[in-house]
mmCIF file with all atom_site columns, C-alpha atoms in Angstrom:
data_model
loop_
_atom_site.group_PDB
_atom_site.id
_atom_site.type_symbol
_atom_site.label_atom_id
_atom_site.label_alt_id
_atom_site.label_comp_id
_atom_site.label_asym_id
_atom_site.label_entity_id
_atom_site.label_seq_id
_atom_site.pdbx_PDB_ins_code
_atom_site.Cartn_x
_atom_site.Cartn_y
_atom_site.Cartn_z
_atom_site.occupancy
_atom_site.B_iso_or_equiv
_atom_site.pdbx_formal_charge
_atom_site.auth_seq_id
_atom_site.auth_comp_id
_atom_site.auth_asym_id
_atom_site.auth_atom_id
_atom_site.pdbx_PDB_model_num
ATOM 1   C CA . MET A 1 1   ? -0.803  -2.652 9.250   1.00 93.00 ? 1023 MET A CA 1
ATOM 2   C CA . THR A 1 2   ? -3.919  -3.034 7.146   1.00 97.00 ? 1024 THR A CA 1
ATOM 3   C CA . ASP A 1 3   ? -4.525  -1.098 3.941   1.00 98.00 ? 1025 ASP A CA 1
ATOM 4   C CA . ARG A 1 4   ? -7.479  0.662  5.570   1.00 98.00 ? 1026 ARG A CA 1
ATOM 5   C CA . GLU A 1 5   ? -5.299  1.792  8.512   1.00 98.00 ? 1027 GLU A CA 1
ATOM 6   C CA . LEU A 1 6   ? -2.675  3.126  6.133   1.00 98.00 ? 1028 LEU A CA 1
ATOM 7   C CA . ILE A 1 7   ? -5.360  4.987  4.151   1.00 98.00 ? 1029 ILE A CA 1
ATOM 8   C CA . LYS A 1 8   ? -6.545  6.583  7.403   1.00 98.00 ? 1030 LYS A CA 1
ATOM 9   C CA . GLN A 1 9   ? -3.022  7.822  8.078   1.00 98.00 ? 1031 GLN A CA 1
ATOM 10  C CA . ALA A 1 10  ? -2.738  9.199  4.534   1.00 98.00 ? 1032 ALA A CA 1
ATOM 11  C CA . LYS A 1 11  ? -5.961  11.140 5.083   1.00 98.00 ? 1033 LYS A CA 1
ATOM 12  C CA . LYS A 1 12  ? -4.517  12.661 8.233   1.00 98.00 ? 1034 LYS A CA 1
ATOM 13  C CA . ALA A 1 13  ? -1.351  13.658 6.359   1.00 98.00 ? 1035 ALA A CA 1
ATOM 14  C CA . MET A 1 14  ? -3.502  15.245 3.630   1.00 98.00 ? 1036 MET A CA 1
ATOM 15  C CA . GLU A 1 15  ? -4.757  17.792 6.191   1.00 98.00 ? 1037 GLU A CA 1
ATOM 16  C CA . TYR A 1 16  ? -1.308  19.449 6.138   1.00 98.00 ? 1038 TYR A CA 1
ATOM 17  C CA . ALA A 1 17  ? -1.126  19.925 2.365   1.00 98.00 ? 1039 ALA A CA 1
ATOM 18  C CA . TYR A 1 18  ? -0.020  23.372 1.226   1.00 98.00 ? 1040 TYR A CA 1
ATOM 19  C CA . VAL A 1 19  ? -1.957  23.957 -1.990  1.00 98.00 ? 1041 VAL A CA 1
ATOM 20  C CA . PRO A 1 20  ? -2.739  27.657 -2.478  1.00 98.00 ? 1042 PRO A CA 1
ATOM 21  C CA . TYR A 1 21  ? -2.603  27.341 -6.279  1.00 97.00 ? 1043 TYR A CA 1
ATOM 22  C CA . SER A 1 22  ? -4.297  24.083 -7.272  1.00 97.00 ? 1044 SER A CA 1
ATOM 23  C CA . ARG A 1 23  ? -6.430  23.612 -4.141  1.00 97.00 ? 1045 ARG A CA 1
ATOM 24  C CA . PHE A 1 24  ? -5.822  19.872 -4.733  1.00 98.00 ? 1046 PHE A CA 1
ATOM 25  C CA . LYS A 1 25  ? -4.816  18.200 -1.475  1.00 98.00 ? 1047 LYS A CA 1
ATOM 26  C CA . VAL A 1 26  ? -2.952  14.888 -1.474  1.00 98.00 ? 1048 VAL A CA 1
ATOM 27  C CA . GLY A 1 27  ? -1.757  12.792 1.443   1.00 98.00 ? 1049 GLY A CA 1
ATOM 28  C CA . ALA A 1 28  ? 0.475   9.735  1.591   1.00 98.00 ? 1050 ALA A CA 1
ATOM 29  C CA . ALA A 1 29  ? 1.441   7.203  4.234   1.00 98.00 ? 1051 ALA A CA 1
ATOM 30  C CA . LEU A 1 30  ? 4.468   4.999  3.560   1.00 98.00 ? 1052 LEU A CA 1
ATOM 31  C CA . LEU A 1 31  ? 4.964   1.728  5.434   1.00 98.00 ? 1053 LEU A CA 1
ATOM 32  C CA . THR A 1 32  ? 8.544   0.536  5.883   1.00 98.00 ? 1054 THR A CA 1
ATOM 33  C CA . LYS A 1 33  ? 9.450   -3.146 5.935   1.00 97.00 ? 1055 LYS A CA 1
ATOM 34  C CA . ASP A 1 34  ? 10.092  -2.824 9.691   1.00 96.00 ? 1056 ASP A CA 1
ATOM 35  C CA . GLY A 1 35  ? 6.640   -1.373 10.419  1.00 97.00 ? 1057 GLY A CA 1
ATOM 36  C CA . MET A 1 36  ? 7.305   2.371  10.638  1.00 98.00 ? 1058 MET A CA 1
ATOM 37  C CA . VAL A 1 37  ? 5.028   4.842  8.864   1.00 98.00 ? 1059 VAL A CA 1
ATOM 38  C CA . PHE A 1 38  ? 6.187   8.061  7.237   1.00 98.00 ? 1060 PHE A CA 1
ATOM 39  C CA . HIS A 1 39  ? 3.706   10.698 6.118   1.00 98.00 ? 1061 HIS A CA 1
ATOM 40  C CA . GLY A 1 40  ? 3.724   13.183 3.286   1.00 98.00 ? 1062 GLY A CA 1
ATOM 41  C CA . CYS A 1 41  ? 1.488   15.864 1.835   1.00 98.00 ? 1063 CYS A CA 1
ATOM 42  C CA . ASN A 1 42  ? 1.868   17.841 -1.342  1.00 98.00 ? 1064 ASN A CA 1
ATOM 43  C CA . VAL A 1 43  ? 3.601   21.205 -1.018  1.00 98.00 ? 1065 VAL A CA 1
ATOM 44  C CA . GLU A 1 44  ? 3.146   23.732 -3.799  1.00 98.00 ? 1066 GLU A CA 1
ATOM 45  C CA . ASN A 1 45  ? 5.254   26.731 -4.717  1.00 97.00 ? 1067 ASN A CA 1
ATOM 46  C CA . ALA A 1 46  ? 4.659   29.765 -6.916  1.00 96.00 ? 1068 ALA A CA 1
ATOM 47  C CA . SER A 1 47  ? 7.481   28.414 -9.065  1.00 95.00 ? 1069 SER A CA 1
ATOM 48  C CA . TYR A 1 48  ? 5.546   25.274 -10.008 1.00 92.00 ? 1070 TYR A CA 1
ATOM 49  C CA . GLY A 1 49  ? 8.689   23.233 -10.664 1.00 93.00 ? 1071 GLY A CA 1
ATOM 50  C CA . ALA A 1 50  ? 9.538   23.575 -6.960  1.00 95.00 ? 1072 ALA A CA 1
ATOM 51  C CA . THR A 1 51  ? 6.318   21.786 -5.993  1.00 97.00 ? 1073 THR A CA 1
ATOM 52  C CA . CYS A 1 52  ? 6.708   18.337 -4.435  1.00 98.00 ? 1074 CYS A CA 1
ATOM 53  C CA . CYS A 1 53  ? 4.166   15.531 -4.303  1.00 98.00 ? 1075 CYS A CA 1
ATOM 54  C CA . ALA A 1 54  ? 3.001   13.791 -1.132  1.00 98.00 ? 1076 ALA A CA 1
ATOM 55  C CA . GLU A 1 55  ? 4.464   10.444 -2.191  1.00 98.00 ? 1077 GLU A CA 1
ATOM 56  C CA . ARG A 1 56  ? 7.974   11.798 -2.710  1.00 98.00 ? 1078 ARG A CA 1
ATOM 57  C CA . ILE A 1 57  ? 7.875   13.756 0.523   1.00 98.00 ? 1079 ILE A CA 1
ATOM 58  C CA . ALA A 1 58  ? 6.973   10.578 2.441   1.00 98.00 ? 1080 ALA A CA 1
ATOM 59  C CA . VAL A 1 59  ? 9.755   8.603  0.713   1.00 98.00 ? 1081 VAL A CA 1
ATOM 60  C CA . PHE A 1 60  ? 12.347  11.343 1.203   1.00 98.00 ? 1082 PHE A CA 1
ATOM 61  C CA . LYS A 1 61  ? 11.412  11.751 4.875   1.00 98.00 ? 1083 LYS A CA 1
ATOM 62  C CA . ALA A 1 62  ? 11.894  8.022  5.394   1.00 98.00 ? 1084 ALA A CA 1
ATOM 63  C CA . ILE A 1 63  ? 15.230  8.003  3.603   1.00 98.00 ? 1085 ILE A CA 1
ATOM 64  C CA . SER A 1 64  ? 16.419  11.021 5.602   1.00 98.00 ? 1086 SER A CA 1
ATOM 65  C CA . GLU A 1 65  ? 15.683  8.976  8.742   1.00 98.00 ? 1087 GLU A CA 1
ATOM 66  C CA . GLY A 1 66  ? 17.743  6.020  7.511   1.00 98.00 ? 1088 GLY A CA 1
ATOM 67  C CA . LYS A 1 67  ? 14.922  3.845  6.125   1.00 98.00 ? 1089 LYS A CA 1
ATOM 68  C CA . LYS A 1 68  ? 15.274  2.447  2.616   1.00 96.00 ? 1090 LYS A CA 1
ATOM 69  C CA . PHE A 1 69  ? 13.036  -0.617 2.438   1.00 95.00 ? 1091 PHE A CA 1
ATOM 70  C CA . PHE A 1 70  ? 9.328   -0.023 1.912   1.00 98.00 ? 1092 PHE A CA 1
ATOM 71  C CA . GLU A 1 71  ? 6.345   -2.340 1.712   1.00 98.00 ? 1093 GLU A CA 1
ATOM 72  C CA . LYS A 1 72  ? 3.459   -0.147 0.615   1.00 98.00 ? 1094 LYS A CA 1
ATOM 73  C CA . ILE A 1 73  ? 2.203   3.391  0.291   1.00 98.00 ? 1095 ILE A CA 1
ATOM 74  C CA . ALA A 1 74  ? -1.344  4.718  0.598   1.00 98.00 ? 1096 ALA A CA 1
ATOM 75  C CA . VAL A 1 75  ? -2.308  7.793  -1.422  1.00 98.00 ? 1097 VAL A CA 1
ATOM 76  C CA . VAL A 1 76  ? -5.508  9.826  -1.117  1.00 98.00 ? 1098 VAL A CA 1
ATOM 77  C CA . SER A 1 77  ? -6.749  13.180 -2.371  1.00 98.00 ? 1099 SER A CA 1
ATOM 78  C CA . ASP A 1 78  ? -9.617  15.500 -1.601  1.00 97.00 ? 1100 ASP A CA 1
ATOM 79  C CA . SER A 1 79  ? -10.975 14.994 -5.136  1.00 96.00 ? 1101 SER A CA 1
ATOM 80  C CA . GLY A 1 80  ? -12.913 11.903 -4.124  1.00 92.00 ? 1102 GLY A CA 1
ATOM 81  C CA . LYS A 1 81  ? -11.366 9.983  -7.017  1.00 96.00 ? 1103 LYS A CA 1
ATOM 82  C CA . LEU A 1 82  ? -8.597  7.426  -7.026  1.00 97.00 ? 1104 LEU A CA 1
ATOM 83  C CA . THR A 1 83  ? -5.382  9.444  -7.250  1.00 97.00 ? 1105 THR A CA 1
ATOM 84  C CA . PRO A 1 84  ? -2.488  7.358  -8.535  1.00 98.00 ? 1106 PRO A CA 1
ATOM 85  C CA . PRO A 1 85  ? 1.055   8.738  -8.276  1.00 98.00 ? 1107 PRO A CA 1
ATOM 86  C CA . CYS A 1 86  ? 2.365   10.976 -11.050 1.00 97.00 ? 1108 CYS A CA 1
ATOM 87  C CA . GLY A 1 87  ? 5.133   9.778  -13.339 1.00 97.00 ? 1109 GLY A CA 1
ATOM 88  C CA . ILE A 1 88  ? 7.977   11.247 -11.281 1.00 97.00 ? 1110 ILE A CA 1
ATOM 89  C CA . CYS A 1 89  ? 6.607   9.645  -8.112  1.00 98.00 ? 1111 CYS A CA 1
ATOM 90  C CA . ARG A 1 90  ? 6.218   6.301  -9.888  1.00 98.00 ? 1112 ARG A CA 1
ATOM 91  C CA . GLN A 1 91  ? 9.901   6.432  -10.832 1.00 98.00 ? 1113 GLN A CA 1
ATOM 92  C CA . VAL A 1 92  ? 10.904  7.227  -7.231  1.00 98.00 ? 1114 VAL A CA 1
ATOM 93  C CA . LEU A 1 93  ? 8.708   4.407  -5.913  1.00 98.00 ? 1115 LEU A CA 1
ATOM 94  C CA . LEU A 1 94  ? 10.280  1.999  -8.419  1.00 98.00 ? 1116 LEU A CA 1
ATOM 95  C CA . GLU A 1 95  ? 13.734  2.923  -7.125  1.00 97.00 ? 1117 GLU A CA 1
ATOM 96  C CA . PHE A 1 96  ? 12.919  2.284  -3.479  1.00 97.00 ? 1118 PHE A CA 1
ATOM 97  C CA . MET A 1 97  ? 10.114  -0.276 -3.510  1.00 97.00 ? 1119 MET A CA 1
ATOM 98  C CA . PRO A 1 98  ? 10.111  -2.162 -6.816  1.00 96.00 ? 1120 PRO A CA 1
ATOM 99  C CA . GLU A 1 99  ? 8.113   -4.997 -5.246  1.00 97.00 ? 1121 GLU A CA 1
ATOM 100 C CA . GLY A 1 100 ? 5.903   -2.599 -3.272  1.00 98.00 ? 1122 GLY A CA 1
ATOM 101 C CA . MET A 1 101 ? 2.209   -1.878 -3.449  1.00 98.00 ? 1123 MET A CA 1
ATOM 102 C CA . VAL A 1 102 ? 0.269   1.363  -3.953  1.00 98.00 ? 1124 VAL A CA 1
ATOM 103 C CA . ILE A 1 103 ? -3.082  1.614  -2.157  1.00 98.00 ? 1125 ILE A CA 1
ATOM 104 C CA . LEU A 1 104 ? -5.702  4.106  -3.356  1.00 98.00 ? 1126 LEU A CA 1
ATOM 105 C CA . GLU A 1 105 ? -9.192  4.934  -2.069  1.00 97.00 ? 1127 GLU A CA 1
ATOM 106 C CA . ASN A 1 106 ? -12.100 6.842  -3.608  1.00 95.00 ? 1128 ASN A CA 1
ATOM 107 C CA . GLU A 1 107 ? -14.829 8.884  -1.931  1.00 92.00 ? 1129 GLU A CA 1
ATOM 108 C CA . ILE A 1 108 ? -17.105 5.890  -1.342  1.00 94.00 ? 1130 ILE A CA 1
ATOM 109 C CA . GLY A 1 109 ? -14.406 3.914  0.431   1.00 94.00 ? 1131 GLY A CA 1
ATOM 110 C CA . GLU A 1 110 ? -13.472 1.538  -2.388  1.00 96.00 ? 1132 GLU A CA 1
ATOM 111 C CA . ILE A 1 111 ? -9.829  0.547  -2.164  1.00 98.00 ? 1133 ILE A CA 1
ATOM 112 C CA . LYS A 1 112 ? -7.777  -0.370 -5.223  1.00 98.00 ? 1134 LYS A CA 1
ATOM 113 C CA . THR A 1 113 ? -4.292  -1.826 -4.912  1.00 98.00 ? 1135 THR A CA 1
ATOM 114 C CA . TYR A 1 114 ? -1.627  -1.799 -7.603  1.00 98.00 ? 1136 TYR A CA 1
ATOM 115 C CA . SER A 1 115 ? 1.943   -3.006 -7.667  1.00 98.00 ? 1137 SER A CA 1
ATOM 116 C CA . VAL A 1 116 ? 4.546   -0.358 -8.424  1.00 98.00 ? 1138 VAL A CA 1
ATOM 117 C CA . LYS A 1 117 ? 5.508   -2.372 -11.501 1.00 97.00 ? 1139 LYS A CA 1
ATOM 118 C CA . GLU A 1 118 ? 1.893   -2.291 -12.736 1.00 97.00 ? 1140 GLU A CA 1
ATOM 119 C CA . LEU A 1 119 ? 1.972   1.489  -12.539 1.00 98.00 ? 1141 LEU A CA 1
ATOM 120 C CA . LEU A 1 120 ? 5.406   1.753  -14.176 1.00 97.00 ? 1142 LEU A CA 1
ATOM 121 C CA . PRO A 1 121 ? 6.098   -1.441 -16.098 1.00 96.00 ? 1143 PRO A CA 1
ATOM 122 C CA . ILE A 1 122 ? 9.279   -0.242 -17.816 1.00 94.00 ? 1144 ILE A CA 1
ATOM 123 C CA . GLY A 1 123 ? 10.965  2.220  -15.458 1.00 94.00 ? 1145 GLY A CA 1
ATOM 124 C CA . PHE A 1 124 ? 14.334  3.868  -15.926 1.00 95.00 ? 1146 PHE A CA 1
ATOM 125 C CA . THR A 1 125 ? 17.352  2.226  -14.299 1.00 89.00 ? 1147 THR A CA 1
ATOM 126 C CA . LEU A 1 126 ? 21.107  2.743  -14.424 1.00 89.00 ? 1148 LEU A CA 1
#
């Protein structure tokens, strides 16, 4: 699957975001090593700590379906800017796809690709 195709799927996932507080929609599309795609959108809660990001939702959905090996994840937002994963999401991505890639797109269609290790060069491990 191309980066552009994965971005398109992330945009579709973004449509389902539940963001009554921030009004900041995010969508993610996660590609497994065996070619499956799992989608996520951010889901907010009045108790802000209960909010979950699109990237983690996509990863957790995949894991709950028995998938643990991921190649890349596309992340988009309705801000029009590149929207890299937050720190918590970077840590989760490092756990499950340390050699993976993160694909971002801005409002004019420019795609930027980063390795997970570029985004979190010294992540926590046990």
